[in-house]
Coordinates of C-alpha atoms and ligand atoms in Angstrom, one line a residue:
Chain A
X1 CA -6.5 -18.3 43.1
X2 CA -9.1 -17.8 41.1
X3 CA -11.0 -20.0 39.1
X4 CA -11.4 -18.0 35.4
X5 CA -14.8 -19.4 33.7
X6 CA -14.1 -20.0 29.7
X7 CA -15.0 -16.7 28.3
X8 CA -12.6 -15.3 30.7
X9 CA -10.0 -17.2 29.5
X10 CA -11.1 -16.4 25.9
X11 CA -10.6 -12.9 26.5
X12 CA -7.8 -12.8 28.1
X13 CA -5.9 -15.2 25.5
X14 CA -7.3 -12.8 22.6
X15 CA -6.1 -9.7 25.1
X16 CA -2.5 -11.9 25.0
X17 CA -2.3 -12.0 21.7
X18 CA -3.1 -8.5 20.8
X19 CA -0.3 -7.2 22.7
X20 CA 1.9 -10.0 21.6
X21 CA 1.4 -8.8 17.9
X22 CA 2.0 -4.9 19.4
X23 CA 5.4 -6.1 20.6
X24 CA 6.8 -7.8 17.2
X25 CA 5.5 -4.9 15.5
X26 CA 7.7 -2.6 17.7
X27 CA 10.2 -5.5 18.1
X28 CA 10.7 -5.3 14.5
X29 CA 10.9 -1.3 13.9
X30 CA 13.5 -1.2 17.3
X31 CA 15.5 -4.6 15.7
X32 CA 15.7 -2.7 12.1
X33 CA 17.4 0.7 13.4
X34 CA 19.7 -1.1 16.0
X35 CA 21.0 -3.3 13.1
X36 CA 21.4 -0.5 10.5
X37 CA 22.7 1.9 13.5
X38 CA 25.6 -1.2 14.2
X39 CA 26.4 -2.0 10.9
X40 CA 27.3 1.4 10.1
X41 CA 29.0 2.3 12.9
X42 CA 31.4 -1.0 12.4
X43 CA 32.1 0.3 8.9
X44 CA 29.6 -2.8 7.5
X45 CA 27.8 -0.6 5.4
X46 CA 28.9 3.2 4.4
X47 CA 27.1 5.4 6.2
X48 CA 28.2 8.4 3.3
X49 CA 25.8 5.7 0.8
X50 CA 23.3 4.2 3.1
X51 CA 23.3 6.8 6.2
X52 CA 22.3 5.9 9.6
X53 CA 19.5 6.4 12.4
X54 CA 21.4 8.9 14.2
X55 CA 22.3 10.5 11.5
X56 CA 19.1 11.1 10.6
X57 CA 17.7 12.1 14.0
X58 CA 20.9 14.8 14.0
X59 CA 19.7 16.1 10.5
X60 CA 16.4 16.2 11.5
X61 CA 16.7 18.4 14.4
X62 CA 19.7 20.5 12.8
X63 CA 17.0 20.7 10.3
X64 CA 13.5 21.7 12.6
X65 CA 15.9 24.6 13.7
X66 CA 16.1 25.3 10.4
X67 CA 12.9 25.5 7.8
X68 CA 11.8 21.7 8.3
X69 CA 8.0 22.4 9.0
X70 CA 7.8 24.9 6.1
X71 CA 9.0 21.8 3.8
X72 CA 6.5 19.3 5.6
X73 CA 3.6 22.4 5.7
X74 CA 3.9 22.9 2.0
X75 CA 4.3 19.1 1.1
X76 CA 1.0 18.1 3.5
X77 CA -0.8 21.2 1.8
X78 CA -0.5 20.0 -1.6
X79 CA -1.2 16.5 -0.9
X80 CA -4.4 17.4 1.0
X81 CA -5.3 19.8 -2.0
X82 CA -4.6 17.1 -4.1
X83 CA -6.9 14.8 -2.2
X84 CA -9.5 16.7 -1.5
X85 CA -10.2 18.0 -4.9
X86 CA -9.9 14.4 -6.9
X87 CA -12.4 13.1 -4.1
X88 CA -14.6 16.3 -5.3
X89 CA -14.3 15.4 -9.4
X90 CA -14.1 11.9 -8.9
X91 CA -17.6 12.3 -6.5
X92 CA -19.2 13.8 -8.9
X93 CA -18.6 12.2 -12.0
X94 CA -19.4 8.9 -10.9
X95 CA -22.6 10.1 -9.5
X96 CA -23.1 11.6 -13.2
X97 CA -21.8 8.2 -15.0
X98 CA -24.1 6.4 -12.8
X99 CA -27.5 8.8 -13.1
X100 CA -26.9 8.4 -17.1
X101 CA -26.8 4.3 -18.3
X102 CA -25.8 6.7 -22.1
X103 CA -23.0 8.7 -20.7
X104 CA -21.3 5.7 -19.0
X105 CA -21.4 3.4 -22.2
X106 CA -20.3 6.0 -24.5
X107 CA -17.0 7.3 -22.0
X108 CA -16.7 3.9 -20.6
X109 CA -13.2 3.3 -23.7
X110 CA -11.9 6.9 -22.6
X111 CA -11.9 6.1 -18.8
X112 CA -9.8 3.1 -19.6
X113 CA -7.7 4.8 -21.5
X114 CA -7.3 7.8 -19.2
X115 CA -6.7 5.2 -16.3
X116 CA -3.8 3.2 -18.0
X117 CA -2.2 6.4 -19.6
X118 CA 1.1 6.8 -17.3
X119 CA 0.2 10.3 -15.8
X120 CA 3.6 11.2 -15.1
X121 CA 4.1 11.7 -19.3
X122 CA 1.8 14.2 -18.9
X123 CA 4.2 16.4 -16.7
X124 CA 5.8 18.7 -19.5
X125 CA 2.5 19.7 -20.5
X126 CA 1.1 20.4 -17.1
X127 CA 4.1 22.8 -16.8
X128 CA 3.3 24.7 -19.8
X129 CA -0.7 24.8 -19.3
X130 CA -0.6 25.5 -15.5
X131 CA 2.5 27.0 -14.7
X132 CA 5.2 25.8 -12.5
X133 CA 4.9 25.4 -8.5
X134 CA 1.9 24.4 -6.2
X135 CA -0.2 24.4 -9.6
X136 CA 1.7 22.1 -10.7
X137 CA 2.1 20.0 -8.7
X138 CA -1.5 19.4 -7.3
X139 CA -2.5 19.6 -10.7
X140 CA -0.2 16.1 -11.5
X141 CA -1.7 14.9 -7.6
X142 CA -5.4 14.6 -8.8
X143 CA -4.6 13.8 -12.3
X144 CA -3.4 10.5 -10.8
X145 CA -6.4 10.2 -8.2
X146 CA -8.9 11.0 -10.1
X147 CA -9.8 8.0 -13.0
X148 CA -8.7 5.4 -9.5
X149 CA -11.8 7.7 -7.8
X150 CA -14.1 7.8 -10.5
X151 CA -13.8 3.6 -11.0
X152 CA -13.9 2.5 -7.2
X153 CA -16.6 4.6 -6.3
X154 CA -18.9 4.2 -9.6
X155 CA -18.1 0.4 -8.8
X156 CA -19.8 0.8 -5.4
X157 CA -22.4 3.1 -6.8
X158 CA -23.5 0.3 -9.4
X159 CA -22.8 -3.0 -6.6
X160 CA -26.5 -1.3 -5.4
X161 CA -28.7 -4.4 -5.2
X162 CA -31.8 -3.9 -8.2
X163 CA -34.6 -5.2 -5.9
X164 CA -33.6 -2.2 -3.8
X165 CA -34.3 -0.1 -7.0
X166 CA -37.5 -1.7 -7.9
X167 CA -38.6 -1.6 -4.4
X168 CA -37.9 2.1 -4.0
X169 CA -39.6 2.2 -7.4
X170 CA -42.4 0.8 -6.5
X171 CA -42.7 4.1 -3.7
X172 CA -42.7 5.9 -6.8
X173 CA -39.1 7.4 -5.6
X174 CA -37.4 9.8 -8.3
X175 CA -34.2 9.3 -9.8
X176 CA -32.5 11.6 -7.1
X177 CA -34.4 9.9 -4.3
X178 CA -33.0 6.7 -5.0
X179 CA -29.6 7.9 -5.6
X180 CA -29.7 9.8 -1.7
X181 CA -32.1 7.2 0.0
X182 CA -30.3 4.1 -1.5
X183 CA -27.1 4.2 -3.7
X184 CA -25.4 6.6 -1.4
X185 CA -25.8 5.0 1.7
X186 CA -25.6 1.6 0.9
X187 CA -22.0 2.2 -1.1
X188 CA -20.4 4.0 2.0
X189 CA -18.2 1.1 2.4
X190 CA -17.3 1.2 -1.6
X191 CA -16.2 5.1 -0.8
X192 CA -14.1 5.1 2.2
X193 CA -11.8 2.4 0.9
X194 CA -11.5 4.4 -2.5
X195 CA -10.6 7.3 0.1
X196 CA -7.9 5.1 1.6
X197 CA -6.7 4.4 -2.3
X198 CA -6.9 8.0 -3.1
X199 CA -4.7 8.5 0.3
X200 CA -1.6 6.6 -1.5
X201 CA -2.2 7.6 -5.0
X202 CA -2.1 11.6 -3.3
X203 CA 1.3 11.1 -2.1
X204 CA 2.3 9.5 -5.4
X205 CA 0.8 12.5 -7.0
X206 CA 2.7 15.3 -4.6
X207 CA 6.1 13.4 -4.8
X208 CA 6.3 13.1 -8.3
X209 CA 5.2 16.9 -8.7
X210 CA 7.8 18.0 -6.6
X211 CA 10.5 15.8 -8.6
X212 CA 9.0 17.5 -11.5
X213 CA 8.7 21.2 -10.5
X214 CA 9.2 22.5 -6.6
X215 CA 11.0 25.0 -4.4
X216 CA 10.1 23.4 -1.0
X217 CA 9.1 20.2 0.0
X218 CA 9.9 17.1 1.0
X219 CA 9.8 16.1 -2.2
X220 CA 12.4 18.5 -3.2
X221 CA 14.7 17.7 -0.3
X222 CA 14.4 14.0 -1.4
X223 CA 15.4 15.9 -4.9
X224 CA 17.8 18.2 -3.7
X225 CA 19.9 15.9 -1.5
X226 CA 20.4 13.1 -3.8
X227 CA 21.5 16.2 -6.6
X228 CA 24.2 17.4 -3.8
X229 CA 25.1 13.5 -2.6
X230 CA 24.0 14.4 0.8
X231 CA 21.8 10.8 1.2
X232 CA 20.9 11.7 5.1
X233 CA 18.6 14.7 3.6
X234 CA 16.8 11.8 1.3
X235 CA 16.8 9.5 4.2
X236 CA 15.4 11.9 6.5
X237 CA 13.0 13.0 4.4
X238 CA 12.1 9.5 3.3
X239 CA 11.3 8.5 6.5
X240 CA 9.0 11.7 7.4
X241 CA 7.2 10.9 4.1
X242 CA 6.3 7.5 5.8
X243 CA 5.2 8.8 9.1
X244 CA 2.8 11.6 7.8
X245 CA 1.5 9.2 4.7
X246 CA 0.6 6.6 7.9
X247 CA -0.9 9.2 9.5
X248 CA -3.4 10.3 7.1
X249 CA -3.9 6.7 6.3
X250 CA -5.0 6.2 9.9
X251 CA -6.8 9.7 10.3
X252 CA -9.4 8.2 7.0
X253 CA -9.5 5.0 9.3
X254 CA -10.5 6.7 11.9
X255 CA -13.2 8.1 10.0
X256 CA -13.5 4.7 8.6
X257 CA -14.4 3.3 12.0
X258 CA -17.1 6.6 12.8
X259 CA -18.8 6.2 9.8
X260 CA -19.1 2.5 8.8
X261 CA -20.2 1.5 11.9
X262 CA -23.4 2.9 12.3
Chain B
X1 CA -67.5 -1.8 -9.3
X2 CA -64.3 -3.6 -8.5
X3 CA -61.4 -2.4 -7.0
X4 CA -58.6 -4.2 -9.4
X5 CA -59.9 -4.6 -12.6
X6 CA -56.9 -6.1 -15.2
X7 CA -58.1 -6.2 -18.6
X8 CA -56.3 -8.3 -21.6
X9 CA -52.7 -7.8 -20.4
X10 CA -50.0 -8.7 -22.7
X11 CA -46.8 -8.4 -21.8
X12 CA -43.2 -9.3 -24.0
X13 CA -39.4 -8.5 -22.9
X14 CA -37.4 -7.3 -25.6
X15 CA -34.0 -7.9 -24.9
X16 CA -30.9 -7.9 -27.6
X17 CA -31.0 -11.8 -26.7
X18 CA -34.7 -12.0 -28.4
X19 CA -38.2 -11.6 -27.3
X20 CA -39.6 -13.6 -24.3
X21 CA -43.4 -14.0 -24.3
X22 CA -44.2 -13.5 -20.1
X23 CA -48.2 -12.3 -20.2
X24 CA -50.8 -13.0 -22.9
X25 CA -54.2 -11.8 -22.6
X26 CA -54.7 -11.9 -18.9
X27 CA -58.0 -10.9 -17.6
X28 CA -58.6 -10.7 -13.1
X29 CA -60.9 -8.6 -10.9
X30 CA -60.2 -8.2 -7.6
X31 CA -63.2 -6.8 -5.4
X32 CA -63.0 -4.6 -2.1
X33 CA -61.3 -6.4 1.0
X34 CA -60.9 -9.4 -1.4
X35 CA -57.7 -11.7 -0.8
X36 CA -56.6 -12.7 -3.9
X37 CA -53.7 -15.8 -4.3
X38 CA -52.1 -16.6 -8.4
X39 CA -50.3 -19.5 -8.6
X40 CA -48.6 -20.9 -11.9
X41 CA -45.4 -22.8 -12.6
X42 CA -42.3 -21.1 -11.3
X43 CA -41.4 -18.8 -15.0
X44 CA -44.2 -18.2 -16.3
X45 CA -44.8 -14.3 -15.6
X46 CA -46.1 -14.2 -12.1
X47 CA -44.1 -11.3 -11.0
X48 CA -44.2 -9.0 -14.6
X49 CA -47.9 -9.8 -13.6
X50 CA -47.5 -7.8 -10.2
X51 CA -45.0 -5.4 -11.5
X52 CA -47.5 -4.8 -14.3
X53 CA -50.5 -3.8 -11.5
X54 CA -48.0 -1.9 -9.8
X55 CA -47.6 0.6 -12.5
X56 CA -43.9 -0.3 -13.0
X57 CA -43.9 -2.1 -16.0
X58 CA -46.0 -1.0 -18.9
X59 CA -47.5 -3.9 -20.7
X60 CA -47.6 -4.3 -24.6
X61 CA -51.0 -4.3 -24.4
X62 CA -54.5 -4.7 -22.4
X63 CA -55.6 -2.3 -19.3
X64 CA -55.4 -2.0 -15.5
X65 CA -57.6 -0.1 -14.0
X66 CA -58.2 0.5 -10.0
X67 CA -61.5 2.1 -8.8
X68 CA -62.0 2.3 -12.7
X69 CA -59.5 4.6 -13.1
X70 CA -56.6 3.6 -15.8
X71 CA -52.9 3.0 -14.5
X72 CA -50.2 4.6 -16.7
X73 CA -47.2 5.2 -13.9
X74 CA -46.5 4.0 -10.6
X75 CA -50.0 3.8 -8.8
X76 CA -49.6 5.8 -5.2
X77 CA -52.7 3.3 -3.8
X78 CA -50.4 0.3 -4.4
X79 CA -48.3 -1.2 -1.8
X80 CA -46.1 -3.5 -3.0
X81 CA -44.1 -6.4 -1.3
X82 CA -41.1 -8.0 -2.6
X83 CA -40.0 -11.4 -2.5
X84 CA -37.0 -10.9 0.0
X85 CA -37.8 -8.2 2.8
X86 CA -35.3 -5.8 1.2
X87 CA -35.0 -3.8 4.9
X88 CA -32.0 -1.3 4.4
X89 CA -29.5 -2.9 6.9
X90 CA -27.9 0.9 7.1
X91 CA -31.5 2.0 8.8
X92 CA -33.1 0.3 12.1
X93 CA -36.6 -0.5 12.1
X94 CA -38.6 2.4 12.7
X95 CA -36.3 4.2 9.9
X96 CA -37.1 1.4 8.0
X97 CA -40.6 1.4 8.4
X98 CA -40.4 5.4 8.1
X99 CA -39.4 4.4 4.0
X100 CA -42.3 4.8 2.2
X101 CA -43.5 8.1 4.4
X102 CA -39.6 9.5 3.4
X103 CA -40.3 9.0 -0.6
X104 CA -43.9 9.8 -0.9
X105 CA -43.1 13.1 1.0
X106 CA -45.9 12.5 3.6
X107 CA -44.1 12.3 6.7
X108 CA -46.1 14.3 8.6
X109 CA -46.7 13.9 11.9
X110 CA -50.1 12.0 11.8
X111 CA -48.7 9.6 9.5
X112 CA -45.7 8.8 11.6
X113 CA -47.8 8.6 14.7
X114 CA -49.6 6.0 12.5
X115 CA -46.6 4.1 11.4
X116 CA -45.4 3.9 15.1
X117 CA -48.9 2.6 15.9
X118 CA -48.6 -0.2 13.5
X119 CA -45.0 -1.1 14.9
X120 CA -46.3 -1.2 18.3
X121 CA -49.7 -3.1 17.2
X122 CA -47.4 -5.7 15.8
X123 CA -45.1 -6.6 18.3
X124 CA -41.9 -4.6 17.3
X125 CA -42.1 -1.8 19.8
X126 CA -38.7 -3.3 21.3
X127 CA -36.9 -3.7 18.3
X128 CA -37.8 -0.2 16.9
X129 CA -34.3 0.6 17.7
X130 CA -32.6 -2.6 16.0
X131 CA -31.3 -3.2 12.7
X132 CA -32.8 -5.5 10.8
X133 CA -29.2 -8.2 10.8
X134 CA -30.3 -8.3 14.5
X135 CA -34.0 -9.7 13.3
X136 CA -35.4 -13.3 13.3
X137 CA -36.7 -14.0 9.4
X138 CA -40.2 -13.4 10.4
X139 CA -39.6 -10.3 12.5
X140 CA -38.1 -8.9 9.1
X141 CA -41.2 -9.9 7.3
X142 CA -43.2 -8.0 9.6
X143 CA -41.4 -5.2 9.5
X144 CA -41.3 -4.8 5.6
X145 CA -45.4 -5.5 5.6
X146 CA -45.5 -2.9 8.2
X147 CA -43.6 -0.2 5.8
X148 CA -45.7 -1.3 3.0
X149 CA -48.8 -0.8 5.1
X150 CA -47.6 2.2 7.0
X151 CA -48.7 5.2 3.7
X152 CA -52.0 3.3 3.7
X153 CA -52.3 2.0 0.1
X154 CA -55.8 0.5 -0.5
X155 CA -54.0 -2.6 -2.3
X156 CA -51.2 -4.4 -1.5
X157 CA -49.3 -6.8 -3.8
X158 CA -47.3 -9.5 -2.2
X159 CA -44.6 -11.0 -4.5
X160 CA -43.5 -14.7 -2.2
X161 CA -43.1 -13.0 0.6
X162 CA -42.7 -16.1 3.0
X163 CA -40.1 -17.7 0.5
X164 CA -36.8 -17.1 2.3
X165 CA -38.2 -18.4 4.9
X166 CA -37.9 -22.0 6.5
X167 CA -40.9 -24.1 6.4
X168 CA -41.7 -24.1 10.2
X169 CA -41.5 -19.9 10.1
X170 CA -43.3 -19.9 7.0
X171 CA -46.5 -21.5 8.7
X172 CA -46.2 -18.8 11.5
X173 CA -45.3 -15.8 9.7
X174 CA -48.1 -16.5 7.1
X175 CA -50.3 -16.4 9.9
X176 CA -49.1 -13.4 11.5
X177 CA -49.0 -11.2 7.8
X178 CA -52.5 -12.7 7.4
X179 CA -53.7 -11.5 10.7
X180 CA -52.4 -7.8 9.8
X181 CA -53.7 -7.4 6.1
X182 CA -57.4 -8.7 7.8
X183 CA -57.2 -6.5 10.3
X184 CA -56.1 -3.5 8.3
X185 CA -58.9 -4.6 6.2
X186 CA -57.0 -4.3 2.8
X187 CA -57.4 -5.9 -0.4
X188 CA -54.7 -7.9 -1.4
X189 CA -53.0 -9.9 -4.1
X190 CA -50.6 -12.8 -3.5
X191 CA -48.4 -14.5 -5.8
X192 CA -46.8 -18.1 -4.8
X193 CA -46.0 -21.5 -6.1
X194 CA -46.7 -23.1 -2.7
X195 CA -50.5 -24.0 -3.2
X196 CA -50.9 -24.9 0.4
X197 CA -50.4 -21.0 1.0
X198 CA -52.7 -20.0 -1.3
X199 CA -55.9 -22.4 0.0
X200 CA -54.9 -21.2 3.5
X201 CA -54.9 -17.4 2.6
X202 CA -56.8 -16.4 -0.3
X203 CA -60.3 -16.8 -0.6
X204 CA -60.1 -16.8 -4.3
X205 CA -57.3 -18.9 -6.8
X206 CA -56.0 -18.1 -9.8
X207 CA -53.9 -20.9 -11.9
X208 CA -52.3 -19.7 -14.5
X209 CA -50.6 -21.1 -17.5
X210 CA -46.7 -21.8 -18.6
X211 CA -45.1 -18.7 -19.9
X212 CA -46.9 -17.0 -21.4
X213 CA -48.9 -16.9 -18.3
X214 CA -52.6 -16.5 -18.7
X215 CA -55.5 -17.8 -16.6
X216 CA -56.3 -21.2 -16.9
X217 CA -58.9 -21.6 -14.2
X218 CA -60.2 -19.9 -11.3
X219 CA -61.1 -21.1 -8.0
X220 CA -64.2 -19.8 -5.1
X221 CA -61.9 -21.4 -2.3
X222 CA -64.5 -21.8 0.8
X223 CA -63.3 -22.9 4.1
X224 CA -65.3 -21.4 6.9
X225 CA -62.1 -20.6 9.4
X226 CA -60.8 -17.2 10.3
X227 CA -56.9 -17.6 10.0
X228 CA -54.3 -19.6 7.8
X229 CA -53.3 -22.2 10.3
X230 CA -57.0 -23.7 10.8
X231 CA -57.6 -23.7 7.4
X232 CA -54.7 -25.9 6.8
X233 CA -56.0 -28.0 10.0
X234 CA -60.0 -28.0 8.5
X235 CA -61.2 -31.4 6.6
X236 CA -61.9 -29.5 3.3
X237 CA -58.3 -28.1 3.0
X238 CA -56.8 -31.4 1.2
X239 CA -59.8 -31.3 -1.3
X240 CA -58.9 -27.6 -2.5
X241 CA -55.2 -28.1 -2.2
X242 CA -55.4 -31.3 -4.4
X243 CA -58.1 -29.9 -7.3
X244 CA -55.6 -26.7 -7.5
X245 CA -52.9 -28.6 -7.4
X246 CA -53.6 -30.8 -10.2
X247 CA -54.7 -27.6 -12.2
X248 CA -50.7 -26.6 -12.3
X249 CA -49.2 -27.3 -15.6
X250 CA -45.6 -28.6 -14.8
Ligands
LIG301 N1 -36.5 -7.7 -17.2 C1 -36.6 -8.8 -17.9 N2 -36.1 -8.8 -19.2 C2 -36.3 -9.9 -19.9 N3 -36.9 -11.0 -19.5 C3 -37.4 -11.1 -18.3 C4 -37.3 -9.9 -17.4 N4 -37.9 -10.2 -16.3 C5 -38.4 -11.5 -16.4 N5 -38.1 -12.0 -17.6 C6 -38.5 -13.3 -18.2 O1 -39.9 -13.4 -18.2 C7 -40.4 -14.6 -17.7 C8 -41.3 -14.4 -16.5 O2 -40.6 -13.9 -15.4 P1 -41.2 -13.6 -14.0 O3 -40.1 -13.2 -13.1 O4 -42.4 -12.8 -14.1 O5 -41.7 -15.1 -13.6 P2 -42.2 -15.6 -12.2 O6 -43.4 -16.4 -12.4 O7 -42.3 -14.5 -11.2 O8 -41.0 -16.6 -11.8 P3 -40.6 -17.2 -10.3 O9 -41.5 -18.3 -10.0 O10 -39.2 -17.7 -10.6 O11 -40.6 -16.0 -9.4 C9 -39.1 -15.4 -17.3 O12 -38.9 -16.3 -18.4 C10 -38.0 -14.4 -17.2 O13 -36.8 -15.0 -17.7
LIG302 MG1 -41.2 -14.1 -9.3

């Protein structure tokens, strides 16, 4: 046998407990369906109310026959939309807030105001200024992202240490220079977790557009099967929801990982 | 003609808190290759004094003038070191060093052969690579006087450089920055409340006053040794350090 030295053993206890934590999280997930797949099949729960696992894996395929990936395209398409331009806006009026100390005092009440105001009241009047449809709907999507943006990322931009400033000063550095050279790189933290935010805040954005005004997507399936009592269409499209909002959450982490690390 | 000429300074903060009173008429010349250390009571305007050469704060009133000519904006011959190394911790060294070259908007490629010339002259050729977390405290200082030193300004300003450091470093890396700025033959002036510093470096003393800081007395330090360390080691070096260190107001 042989004789593991104590780092060894370190690593290999860590290496344990890694996968141990894998396993729960799987035991859990595996746990969670068997349960709900039992309790409706013994008549515990009503499956008509609270469907079950394999009724949503039937209605899922029945419905990838069907137009499935046109619901999911058009739902991922105005969520990205709606991510990508709030991330834009939000950029760059924080960059602007920050490069004038005026600008920032004098809009600092309306960007508390804008960032309690419930968005969602403003959903009539995006219908009537916009139009109905994908408009709409990313329109609602960066309204919600877009005061979270602005905040978190002006709060990184302004976390910028002063004797950073001075010293770049000192070089005789402009006011762009030290904005490129200094407060963009050192707040690259500050962004990508406002990304991950934004990441949620999308979805909430896209979801509540499509309750408000849709056609096609998921959030209209999660609409049109509670209107028509058929609770395996919200379920299923419940649970999709979850598995592409994780995925973008870990695609940003990814980039999370690439870019914070250097 | 002397190189740093600072004529009358005065110097007050406004602030919506009230006026603080940090320089009043503050007169110092600092001749070519000079080494120059002010020491005063920790307060009293030491680094508004250094910010003032530096072109970044404009006093109230009085002059500074370098090779006679007047300072009214950030002076391109001054190199100025702050009192914490401020490396960027996103950048390794020789991107680090590279800083200065970057703002200025002289990096051509003589002056980055240059800058690559000093890292290798003082001892960081293997950590050009490395970011600065990965640095020892005086590697860090070394590397931030080699950026200040790397677009050749004719005067450098050191603000405490050698105070994050512990006391054992401090002896060492004061040697070592010592070492450089002589044999990069530049004029300097160093600001510090450790008077032991000052007697070893400088080969002229200024005490100045509580705020609002103005000279009180100036001292012709002479100890015949080339570096810091046998300074501190020579007979004469507890005579100096005691008459300057009774000219500090506390
Ligand atoms: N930007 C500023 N606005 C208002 N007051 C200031 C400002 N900077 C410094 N002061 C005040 O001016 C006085 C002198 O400050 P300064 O930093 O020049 O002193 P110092 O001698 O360098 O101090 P230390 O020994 O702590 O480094 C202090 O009372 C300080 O509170
Ligand atoms: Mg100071």
């Amino acid at each position: 046998m042989k004789i593991l030295n104590e780092r060894e053993k370190y690593l290999k206890n860590e290496r344990r407990k890694k996968i141990i934590v894998i396993l729960c999280r799987i035991a859990i997930v595996v746990v969670f369906v068997a349960l709900w797949e039992l309790a409706a099949n013994t008549g515990l729960i009503d499956s008509f109310f609270f469907s079950s696992p394999s009724r949503i894996v039937k209605i899922i395929t029945d419905l990838s026959r069907q137009n499935l990936f046109y619901h999911i395209f058009v739902t991922l398409k105005e969520c990205v939309k709606a991510f990508v331009i709030s991330t834009a806006i939000g950029f760059l009026v924080a960059v602007a807030l920050w490069w004038s100390d005026a600008l920032r005092k004098i809009l600092d009440p309306y960007v508390v105001i804008l960032n309690a105001l419930p968005k969602i009241a403003l959903g009539p009047l995006i219908i009537i200024w916009v139009g109905s449809g994908e408009r709409a709907i990313v329109t609602m999507g960066v309204l919600i992202c877009v005061v979270v943006t602005v905040i978190n990322v002006l709060t990184g931009f302004l976390a910028t240490e002063n004797e950073k400033i001075f010293l770049l000063r000192s070089l005789g550095a402009s006011k762009f220079q030290i904005l490129t050279k200094l407060v963009l790189p050192s707040s690259t933290a500050d962004f990508v977790s406002a990304l991950k935010v934004n990441i949620g805040l999308a979805w909430v954005g896209t979801i509540m557009g499509e309750y408000l005004v849709s056609g096609a997507g998921l959030g209209y399936l999660i609409i049109y099967g509670g209107a028509v009592f058929n609770l395996d269409l919200v379920m299923a499209s419940t649970v999709l929801l979850c598995l592409l909002a994780g995925g973008m959450y870990f695609a940003v982490s990814l980039i999370e990982k690439i870019v914070v690390k250097k | 003609m002397d190189l740093l000429e600072i004529k009358n300074i005065d110097l007050k903060y406004q602030t919506p808190e009230g006026e603080t009173h940090a320089v009043e008429g503050l007169n110092m010349t600092v001749k070519e290759g000079e080494f120059v250390a002010v020491v005063g009571p920790s307060g009293c305007g030491k680094t508004t004094l250094l910010s003032i050469i530096a072109g970044l704060i404009k006093p109230s009133g009085g002059k500074v003038f370098i090779s006679g000519k007047e300072v009214d904006d950030v002076s391109p011959r001054i190199g100025y070191m702050l009192q914490k190394d401020q490396l960027f911790e996103w950048r390794n060294v020789e991107a680090n060093v590279m800083l200065g070259l970057e703002i200025k908007k002289i990096k051509t490629p003589q002056n980055v052969a240059y800058a690559k010339l000093l890292i290798e002259k003082y001892g960081l050729k293997d950590f050009m690579r490395s970011f600065p977390r990965n640095l020892s405290g005086g590697m860090r200082q070394r590397a931030a006087l080699i950026r200040t030193l790397a677009f050749k300004p004719d005067i450098l300003l050191l603000d405490e450089p050698f105070s994050a450091l512990d006391f054992q470093t401090r002896l060492s890396v004061c040697d070592d920055v010592y070492r450089i700025i002589k044999s990069e033959n530049k004029t300097s002036v160093l600001v510090t409340h450790d008077v032991s510093e000052a007697v070893s470096m400088a080969d002229r003393v200024y005490v100045l006053t509580k705020r609002p800081a103005t000279v009180k007395s100036v001292f012709e330090i002479k100890i015949d040794k080339p570096t810091p360390l046998e300074k501190r080691e020579d007979k004469d070096f507890s005579y100096w350090f005691n008459r300057i260190r009774r000219e500090i107001p506390t």
